Amino acid sequence: MAYEAKNFESLLGTKGFSDQLLKNHFTLYQGYVTNTNKVADTLSAMAKEGKTGTPEYAELKRRFGWEFNGMRLHEYYFDNMTKGGKEIDKNTNLYKKIVADFGSYETWEKDFKATGAMRGIGWVILYYDGTEGRLFNTWINEHDVGHLSGAKPLMVMDVFEHAYMIDYGLKKADYIEAFFKAIDWTIDPKMDSWIE
Ligand SMILES: [Fe+2]
């Protein structure tokens, strides 16, 4: 089954994000969906044709996680946002866990933003490691380096330059502030009940 690009146009008009920036970003995202399908199809055809011992097969295998995560992380990112934002419910397990693991919500937020302010391109992910019951603000280099195996991504922020430069130039911190104002903290009760 081929992956299909989701429609995030309801985000157009989000404060702090120009339509031009968002539209470009949606187009980039759609490219990852197209390439994820292309690479998956090519790899499966090569496997059937007995071409697995080739350098072309090896390079496409290496590329797959990059394309797939480029697709999926954008979906998490746009899903994380809503026009006007929605504050976190202090009665959720997630909020209580943030306070327990980081000392306070404010300390968590400061750490998440500081991770995003790091030099380089990639993503910041608030991950929940269900095995030990711990939260981590994690730096992901590009799309594929630094993920925590088996952990659940709860909040995802794009810090590639394409996510902000059209609107903010080099002022990455201003973009991060705008993103925080647009965060949709709606938490799926099923997911929340998993957090201890
Ligand atoms: Fe992006």
PDB file of C-alpha atoms and ligand atoms in Angstrom:
ATOM      1  CA  MET A   1       0.000   0.000   0.000  1.00  0.00           C
ATOM      2  CA  ALA A   2       1.347   3.350  -1.014  1.00  0.00           C
ATOM      3  CA  TYR A   3       1.598   6.206   1.471  1.00  0.00           C
ATOM      4  CA  GLU A   4      -0.591   9.207   0.763  1.00  0.00           C
ATOM      5  CA  ALA A   5       0.248  12.780   1.661  1.00  0.00           C
ATOM      6  CA  LYS A   6      -2.023  14.252   4.318  1.00  0.00           C
ATOM      7  CA  ASN A   7      -3.659  17.628   3.868  1.00  0.00           C
ATOM      8  CA  PHE A   8      -2.576  20.212   6.431  1.00  0.00           C
ATOM      9  CA  GLU A   9      -4.059  23.278   4.735  1.00  0.00           C
ATOM     10  CA  SER A  10      -6.210  24.016   7.812  1.00  0.00           C
ATOM     11  CA  LEU A  11      -2.968  25.415   9.263  1.00  0.00           C
ATOM     12  CA  LEU A  12      -2.890  28.255   6.715  1.00  0.00           C
ATOM     13  CA  GLY A  13      -3.376  31.488   8.630  1.00  0.00           C
ATOM     14  CA  THR A  14      -1.594  30.271  11.775  1.00  0.00           C
ATOM     15  CA  LYS A  15      -0.137  33.310  13.541  1.00  0.00           C
ATOM     16  CA  GLY A  16       3.614  33.586  13.064  1.00  0.00           C
ATOM     17  CA  PHE A  17       3.628  31.430   9.914  1.00  0.00           C
ATOM     18  CA  SER A  18       3.139  32.985   6.473  1.00  0.00           C
ATOM     19  CA  ASP A  19       1.075  31.096   3.923  1.00  0.00           C
ATOM     20  CA  GLN A  20       4.087  31.088   1.599  1.00  0.00           C
ATOM     21  CA  LEU A  21       6.253  29.382   4.207  1.00  0.00           C
ATOM     22  CA  LEU A  22       3.587  26.808   5.061  1.00  0.00           C
ATOM     23  CA  LYS A  23       2.763  26.065   1.417  1.00  0.00           C
ATOM     24  CA  ASN A  24       6.462  25.538   0.603  1.00  0.00           C
ATOM     25  CA  HIS A  25       6.731  23.300   3.637  1.00  0.00           C
ATOM     26  CA  PHE A  26       3.715  21.206   2.579  1.00  0.00           C
ATOM     27  CA  THR A  27       5.306  20.765  -0.866  1.00  0.00           C
ATOM     28  CA  LEU A  28       8.567  19.603   0.712  1.00  0.00           C
ATOM     29  CA  TYR A  29       6.617  17.149   2.859  1.00  0.00           C
ATOM     30  CA  GLN A  30       4.791  15.788  -0.198  1.00  0.00           C
ATOM     31  CA  GLY A  31       8.212  15.142  -1.775  1.00  0.00           C
ATOM     32  CA  TYR A  32       9.112  12.867   1.126  1.00  0.00           C
ATOM     33  CA  VAL A  33       5.884  10.909   0.680  1.00  0.00           C
ATOM     34  CA  THR A  34       6.580  10.480  -3.054  1.00  0.00           C
ATOM     35  CA  ASN A  35      10.158   9.379  -2.429  1.00  0.00           C
ATOM     36  CA  THR A  36       9.220   7.005   0.392  1.00  0.00           C
ATOM     37  CA  ASN A  37       6.905   5.210  -2.036  1.00  0.00           C
ATOM     38  CA  LYS A  38       9.481   5.307  -4.829  1.00  0.00           C
ATOM     39  CA  VAL A  39      12.309   3.900  -2.703  1.00  0.00           C
ATOM     40  CA  ALA A  40      10.083   1.208  -1.134  1.00  0.00           C
ATOM     41  CA  ASP A  41       8.826   0.086  -4.581  1.00  0.00           C
ATOM     42  CA  THR A  42      12.298   0.068  -6.128  1.00  0.00           C
ATOM     43  CA  LEU A  43      13.764  -1.921  -3.230  1.00  0.00           C
ATOM     44  CA  SER A  44      11.013  -4.497  -3.392  1.00  0.00           C
ATOM     45  CA  ALA A  45      11.418  -4.850  -7.177  1.00  0.00           C
ATOM     46  CA  MET A  46      15.200  -5.233  -6.817  1.00  0.00           C
ATOM     47  CA  ALA A  47      14.727  -7.927  -4.153  1.00  0.00           C
ATOM     48  CA  LYS A  48      12.393  -9.850  -6.480  1.00  0.00           C
ATOM     49  CA  GLU A  49      14.850  -9.505  -9.386  1.00  0.00           C
ATOM     50  CA  GLY A  50      17.750 -10.814  -7.293  1.00  0.00           C
ATOM     51  CA  LYS A  51      19.620  -7.496  -7.341  1.00  0.00           C
ATOM     52  CA  THR A  52      20.253  -7.344  -3.585  1.00  0.00           C
ATOM     53  CA  GLY A  53      24.022  -7.661  -3.904  1.00  0.00           C
ATOM     54  CA  THR A  54      24.381  -4.386  -5.806  1.00  0.00           C
ATOM     55  CA  PRO A  55      25.676  -1.030  -4.568  1.00  0.00           C
ATOM     56  CA  GLU A  56      22.442   0.562  -5.854  1.00  0.00           C
ATOM     57  CA  TYR A  57      20.395  -1.671  -3.545  1.00  0.00           C
ATOM     58  CA  ALA A  58      22.659  -0.879  -0.563  1.00  0.00           C
ATOM     59  CA  GLU A  59      22.455   2.874  -1.131  1.00  0.00           C
ATOM     60  CA  LEU A  60      18.670   2.811  -1.449  1.00  0.00           C
ATOM     61  CA  LYS A  61      18.430   0.710   1.728  1.00  0.00           C
ATOM     62  CA  ARG A  62      20.488   3.374   3.535  1.00  0.00           C
ATOM     63  CA  ARG A  63      18.286   6.117   2.118  1.00  0.00           C
ATOM     64  CA  PHE A  64      14.941   4.597   3.061  1.00  0.00           C
ATOM     65  CA  GLY A  65      14.946   5.610   6.744  1.00  0.00           C
ATOM     66  CA  TRP A  66      15.842   9.171   5.775  1.00  0.00           C
ATOM     67  CA  GLU A  67      12.907   9.492   3.351  1.00  0.00           C
ATOM     68  CA  PHE A  68      10.457   7.657   5.638  1.00  0.00           C
ATOM     69  CA  ASN A  69      11.315   9.722   8.700  1.00  0.00           C
ATOM     70  CA  GLY A  70      11.249  12.890   6.592  1.00  0.00           C
ATOM     71  CA  MET A  71       7.655  11.980   5.760  1.00  0.00           C
ATOM     72  CA  ARG A  72       6.492  10.822   9.178  1.00  0.00           C
ATOM     73  CA  LEU A  73       8.195  13.573  11.231  1.00  0.00           C
ATOM     74  CA  HIS A  74       6.522  16.245   9.109  1.00  0.00           C
ATOM     75  CA  GLU A  75       3.175  14.571   9.807  1.00  0.00           C
ATOM     76  CA  TYR A  76       3.843  14.617  13.547  1.00  0.00           C
ATOM     77  CA  TYR A  77       5.011  18.241  13.329  1.00  0.00           C
ATOM     78  CA  PHE A  78       1.983  19.567  11.438  1.00  0.00           C
ATOM     79  CA  ASP A  79      -0.330  17.447  13.610  1.00  0.00           C
ATOM     80  CA  ASN A  80       1.272  19.105  16.660  1.00  0.00           C
ATOM     81  CA  MET A  81       0.070  22.503  15.496  1.00  0.00           C
ATOM     82  CA  THR A  82      -3.266  24.273  15.402  1.00  0.00           C
ATOM     83  CA  LYS A  83      -4.343  27.814  14.629  1.00  0.00           C
ATOM     84  CA  GLY A  84      -4.280  29.713  17.931  1.00  0.00           C
ATOM     85  CA  GLY A  85      -2.662  26.828  19.827  1.00  0.00           C
ATOM     86  CA  LYS A  86      -4.146  24.772  22.634  1.00  0.00           C
ATOM     87  CA  GLU A  87      -2.674  24.761  26.137  1.00  0.00           C
ATOM     88  CA  ILE A  88      -1.645  21.625  27.961  1.00  0.00           C
ATOM     89  CA  ASP A  89      -4.158  20.216  30.443  1.00  0.00           C
ATOM     90  CA  LYS A  90      -2.505  20.198  33.871  1.00  0.00           C
ATOM     91  CA  ASN A  91      -4.555  17.184  34.921  1.00  0.00           C
ATOM     92  CA  THR A  92      -3.006  14.895  32.298  1.00  0.00           C
ATOM     93  CA  ASN A  93      -0.429  12.249  33.125  1.00  0.00           C
ATOM     94  CA  LEU A  94       1.857  13.874  30.549  1.00  0.00           C
ATOM     95  CA  TYR A  95       1.839  17.231  32.329  1.00  0.00           C
ATOM     96  CA  LYS A  96       2.494  15.569  35.695  1.00  0.00           C
ATOM     97  CA  LYS A  97       5.279  13.475  34.162  1.00  0.00           C
ATOM     98  CA  ILE A  98       6.921  16.569  32.638  1.00  0.00           C
ATOM     99  CA  VAL A  99       6.920  18.195  36.079  1.00  0.00           C
ATOM    100  CA  ALA A 100       8.244  15.009  37.732  1.00  0.00           C
ATOM    101  CA  ASP A 101      11.063  14.460  35.197  1.00  0.00           C
ATOM    102  CA  PHE A 102      12.152  18.061  34.557  1.00  0.00           C
ATOM    103  CA  GLY A 103      11.284  19.760  37.864  1.00  0.00           C
ATOM    104  CA  SER A 104       8.692  22.070  36.281  1.00  0.00           C
ATOM    105  CA  TYR A 105       6.886  22.616  32.988  1.00  0.00           C
ATOM    106  CA  GLU A 106       8.915  25.821  32.525  1.00  0.00           C
ATOM    107  CA  THR A 107      12.220  23.919  32.867  1.00  0.00           C
ATOM    108  CA  TRP A 108      11.027  21.390  30.283  1.00  0.00           C
ATOM    109  CA  GLU A 109      10.051  24.182  27.888  1.00  0.00           C
ATOM    110  CA  LYS A 110      13.397  25.929  28.338  1.00  0.00           C
ATOM    111  CA  ASP A 111      15.266  22.695  27.642  1.00  0.00           C
ATOM    112  CA  PHE A 112      13.141  21.885  24.569  1.00  0.00           C
ATOM    113  CA  LYS A 113      13.716  25.371  23.156  1.00  0.00           C
ATOM    114  CA  ALA A 114      17.448  25.213  23.937  1.00  0.00           C
ATOM    115  CA  THR A 115      17.665  21.897  22.089  1.00  0.00           C
ATOM    116  CA  GLY A 116      16.002  23.560  19.096  1.00  0.00           C
ATOM    117  CA  ALA A 117      18.423  26.486  19.267  1.00  0.00           C
ATOM    118  CA  MET A 118      21.412  24.176  18.787  1.00  0.00           C
ATOM    119  CA  ARG A 119      23.429  24.740  15.630  1.00  0.00           C
ATOM    120  CA  GLY A 120      22.517  22.391  12.829  1.00  0.00           C
ATOM    121  CA  ILE A 121      19.480  21.114  10.991  1.00  0.00           C
ATOM    122  CA  GLY A 122      17.082  18.498  12.254  1.00  0.00           C
ATOM    123  CA  TRP A 123      14.295  18.010  14.738  1.00  0.00           C
ATOM    124  CA  VAL A 124      13.576  18.257  18.447  1.00  0.00           C
ATOM    125  CA  ILE A 125      11.430  15.456  19.827  1.00  0.00           C
ATOM    126  CA  LEU A 126       9.953  15.027  23.269  1.00  0.00           C
ATOM    127  CA  TYR A 127      10.242  11.266  23.545  1.00  0.00           C
ATOM    128  CA  TYR A 128       8.662   8.989  26.135  1.00  0.00           C
ATOM    129  CA  ASP A 129      10.605   5.828  26.849  1.00  0.00           C
ATOM    130  CA  GLY A 130       7.881   3.515  28.103  1.00  0.00           C
ATOM    131  CA  THR A 131      10.366   0.812  29.137  1.00  0.00           C
ATOM    132  CA  GLU A 132      11.755   2.905  31.968  1.00  0.00           C
ATOM    133  CA  GLY A 133       9.019   5.554  32.077  1.00  0.00           C
ATOM    134  CA  ARG A 134      11.213   8.559  31.235  1.00  0.00           C
ATOM    135  CA  LEU A 135      10.858  11.673  29.087  1.00  0.00           C
ATOM    136  CA  PHE A 136      13.704  13.062  26.976  1.00  0.00           C
ATOM    137  CA  ASN A 137      14.086  16.163  24.817  1.00  0.00           C
ATOM    138  CA  THR A 138      16.028  14.658  21.949  1.00  0.00           C
ATOM    139  CA  TRP A 139      18.030  16.160  19.064  1.00  0.00           C
ATOM    140  CA  ILE A 140      17.536  14.402  15.743  1.00  0.00           C
ATOM    141  CA  ASN A 141      20.174  15.124  13.140  1.00  0.00           C
ATOM    142  CA  GLU A 142      18.621  15.474   9.658  1.00  0.00           C
ATOM    143  CA  HIS A 143      15.690  12.999   9.864  1.00  0.00           C
ATOM    144  CA  ASP A 144      17.289   9.763  10.867  1.00  0.00           C
ATOM    145  CA  VAL A 145      20.061  10.106  13.407  1.00  0.00           C
ATOM    146  CA  GLY A 146      19.450  10.097  17.140  1.00  0.00           C
ATOM    147  CA  HIS A 147      16.032   8.458  17.512  1.00  0.00           C
ATOM    148  CA  LEU A 148      15.389   6.556  20.729  1.00  0.00           C
ATOM    149  CA  SER A 149      14.420   2.999  19.802  1.00  0.00           C
ATOM    150  CA  GLY A 150      10.956   2.027  20.957  1.00  0.00           C
ATOM    151  CA  ALA A 151      10.251   5.427  22.503  1.00  0.00           C
ATOM    152  CA  LYS A 152       7.075   7.320  21.615  1.00  0.00           C
ATOM    153  CA  PRO A 153       7.383  10.801  20.059  1.00  0.00           C
ATOM    154  CA  LEU A 154       5.031  13.169  21.915  1.00  0.00           C
ATOM    155  CA  MET A 155       6.040  16.593  20.590  1.00  0.00           C
ATOM    156  CA  VAL A 156       7.944  17.204  17.378  1.00  0.00           C
ATOM    157  CA  MET A 157       9.486  20.492  16.199  1.00  0.00           C
ATOM    158  CA  ASP A 158      11.121  21.014  12.800  1.00  0.00           C
ATOM    159  CA  VAL A 159      14.340  23.034  12.975  1.00  0.00           C
ATOM    160  CA  PHE A 160      15.451  22.704   9.382  1.00  0.00           C
ATOM    161  CA  GLU A 161      16.050  26.152   7.915  1.00  0.00           C
ATOM    162  CA  HIS A 162      13.105  25.713   5.513  1.00  0.00           C
ATOM    163  CA  ALA A 163      10.797  25.671   8.568  1.00  0.00           C
ATOM    164  CA  TYR A 164      11.503  29.337   9.380  1.00  0.00           C
ATOM    165  CA  MET A 165      13.967  31.218   7.156  1.00  0.00           C
ATOM    166  CA  ILE A 166      11.348  32.682   4.768  1.00  0.00           C
ATOM    167  CA  ASP A 167       9.637  34.374   7.747  1.00  0.00           C
ATOM    168  CA  TYR A 168      12.413  34.793  10.290  1.00  0.00           C
ATOM    169  CA  GLY A 169      15.751  34.803   8.448  1.00  0.00           C
ATOM    170  CA  LEU A 170      18.393  33.764  10.976  1.00  0.00           C
ATOM    171  CA  LYS A 171      16.135  34.457  13.978  1.00  0.00           C
ATOM    172  CA  LYS A 172      15.508  30.830  14.824  1.00  0.00           C
ATOM    173  CA  ALA A 173      14.555  31.673  18.424  1.00  0.00           C
ATOM    174  CA  ASP A 174      11.651  33.837  17.173  1.00  0.00           C
ATOM    175  CA  TYR A 175      10.397  30.928  15.056  1.00  0.00           C
ATOM    176  CA  ILE A 176      10.568  28.618  18.090  1.00  0.00           C
ATOM    177  CA  GLU A 177       8.460  31.123  20.061  1.00  0.00           C
ATOM    178  CA  ALA A 178       5.893  31.214  17.237  1.00  0.00           C
ATOM    179  CA  PHE A 179       5.814  27.422  17.142  1.00  0.00           C
ATOM    180  CA  PHE A 180       5.142  27.276  20.885  1.00  0.00           C
ATOM    181  CA  LYS A 181       2.167  29.625  20.450  1.00  0.00           C
ATOM    182  CA  ALA A 182       0.782  27.255  17.804  1.00  0.00           C
ATOM    183  CA  ILE A 183       1.261  23.974  19.700  1.00  0.00           C
ATOM    184  CA  ASP A 184      -1.812  21.799  19.946  1.00  0.00           C
ATOM    185  CA  TRP A 185      -1.439  20.097  23.324  1.00  0.00           C
ATOM    186  CA  THR A 186      -4.526  17.922  22.853  1.00  0.00           C
ATOM    187  CA  ILE A 187      -3.489  14.557  24.285  1.00  0.00           C
ATOM    188  CA  ASP A 188      -5.074  11.303  23.207  1.00  0.00           C
ATOM    189  CA  PRO A 189      -6.453   9.782  26.461  1.00  0.00           C
ATOM    190  CA  LYS A 190      -5.216   6.328  25.375  1.00  0.00           C
ATOM    191  CA  MET A 191      -1.702   7.705  24.969  1.00  0.00           C
ATOM    192  CA  ASP A 192      -1.957   9.613  28.223  1.00  0.00           C
ATOM    193  CA  SER A 193      -2.985   6.518  30.168  1.00  0.00           C
ATOM    194  CA  TRP A 194       0.230   4.831  28.959  1.00  0.00           C
ATOM    195  CA  ILE A 195       2.382   7.473  30.679  1.00  0.00           C
ATOM    196  CA  GLU A 196       3.231   6.615  34.246  1.00  0.00           C
TER     197      GLU A 196
HETATM  198 FE    FE B   1      10.492  20.448   7.351  1.00  0.00          FE
END
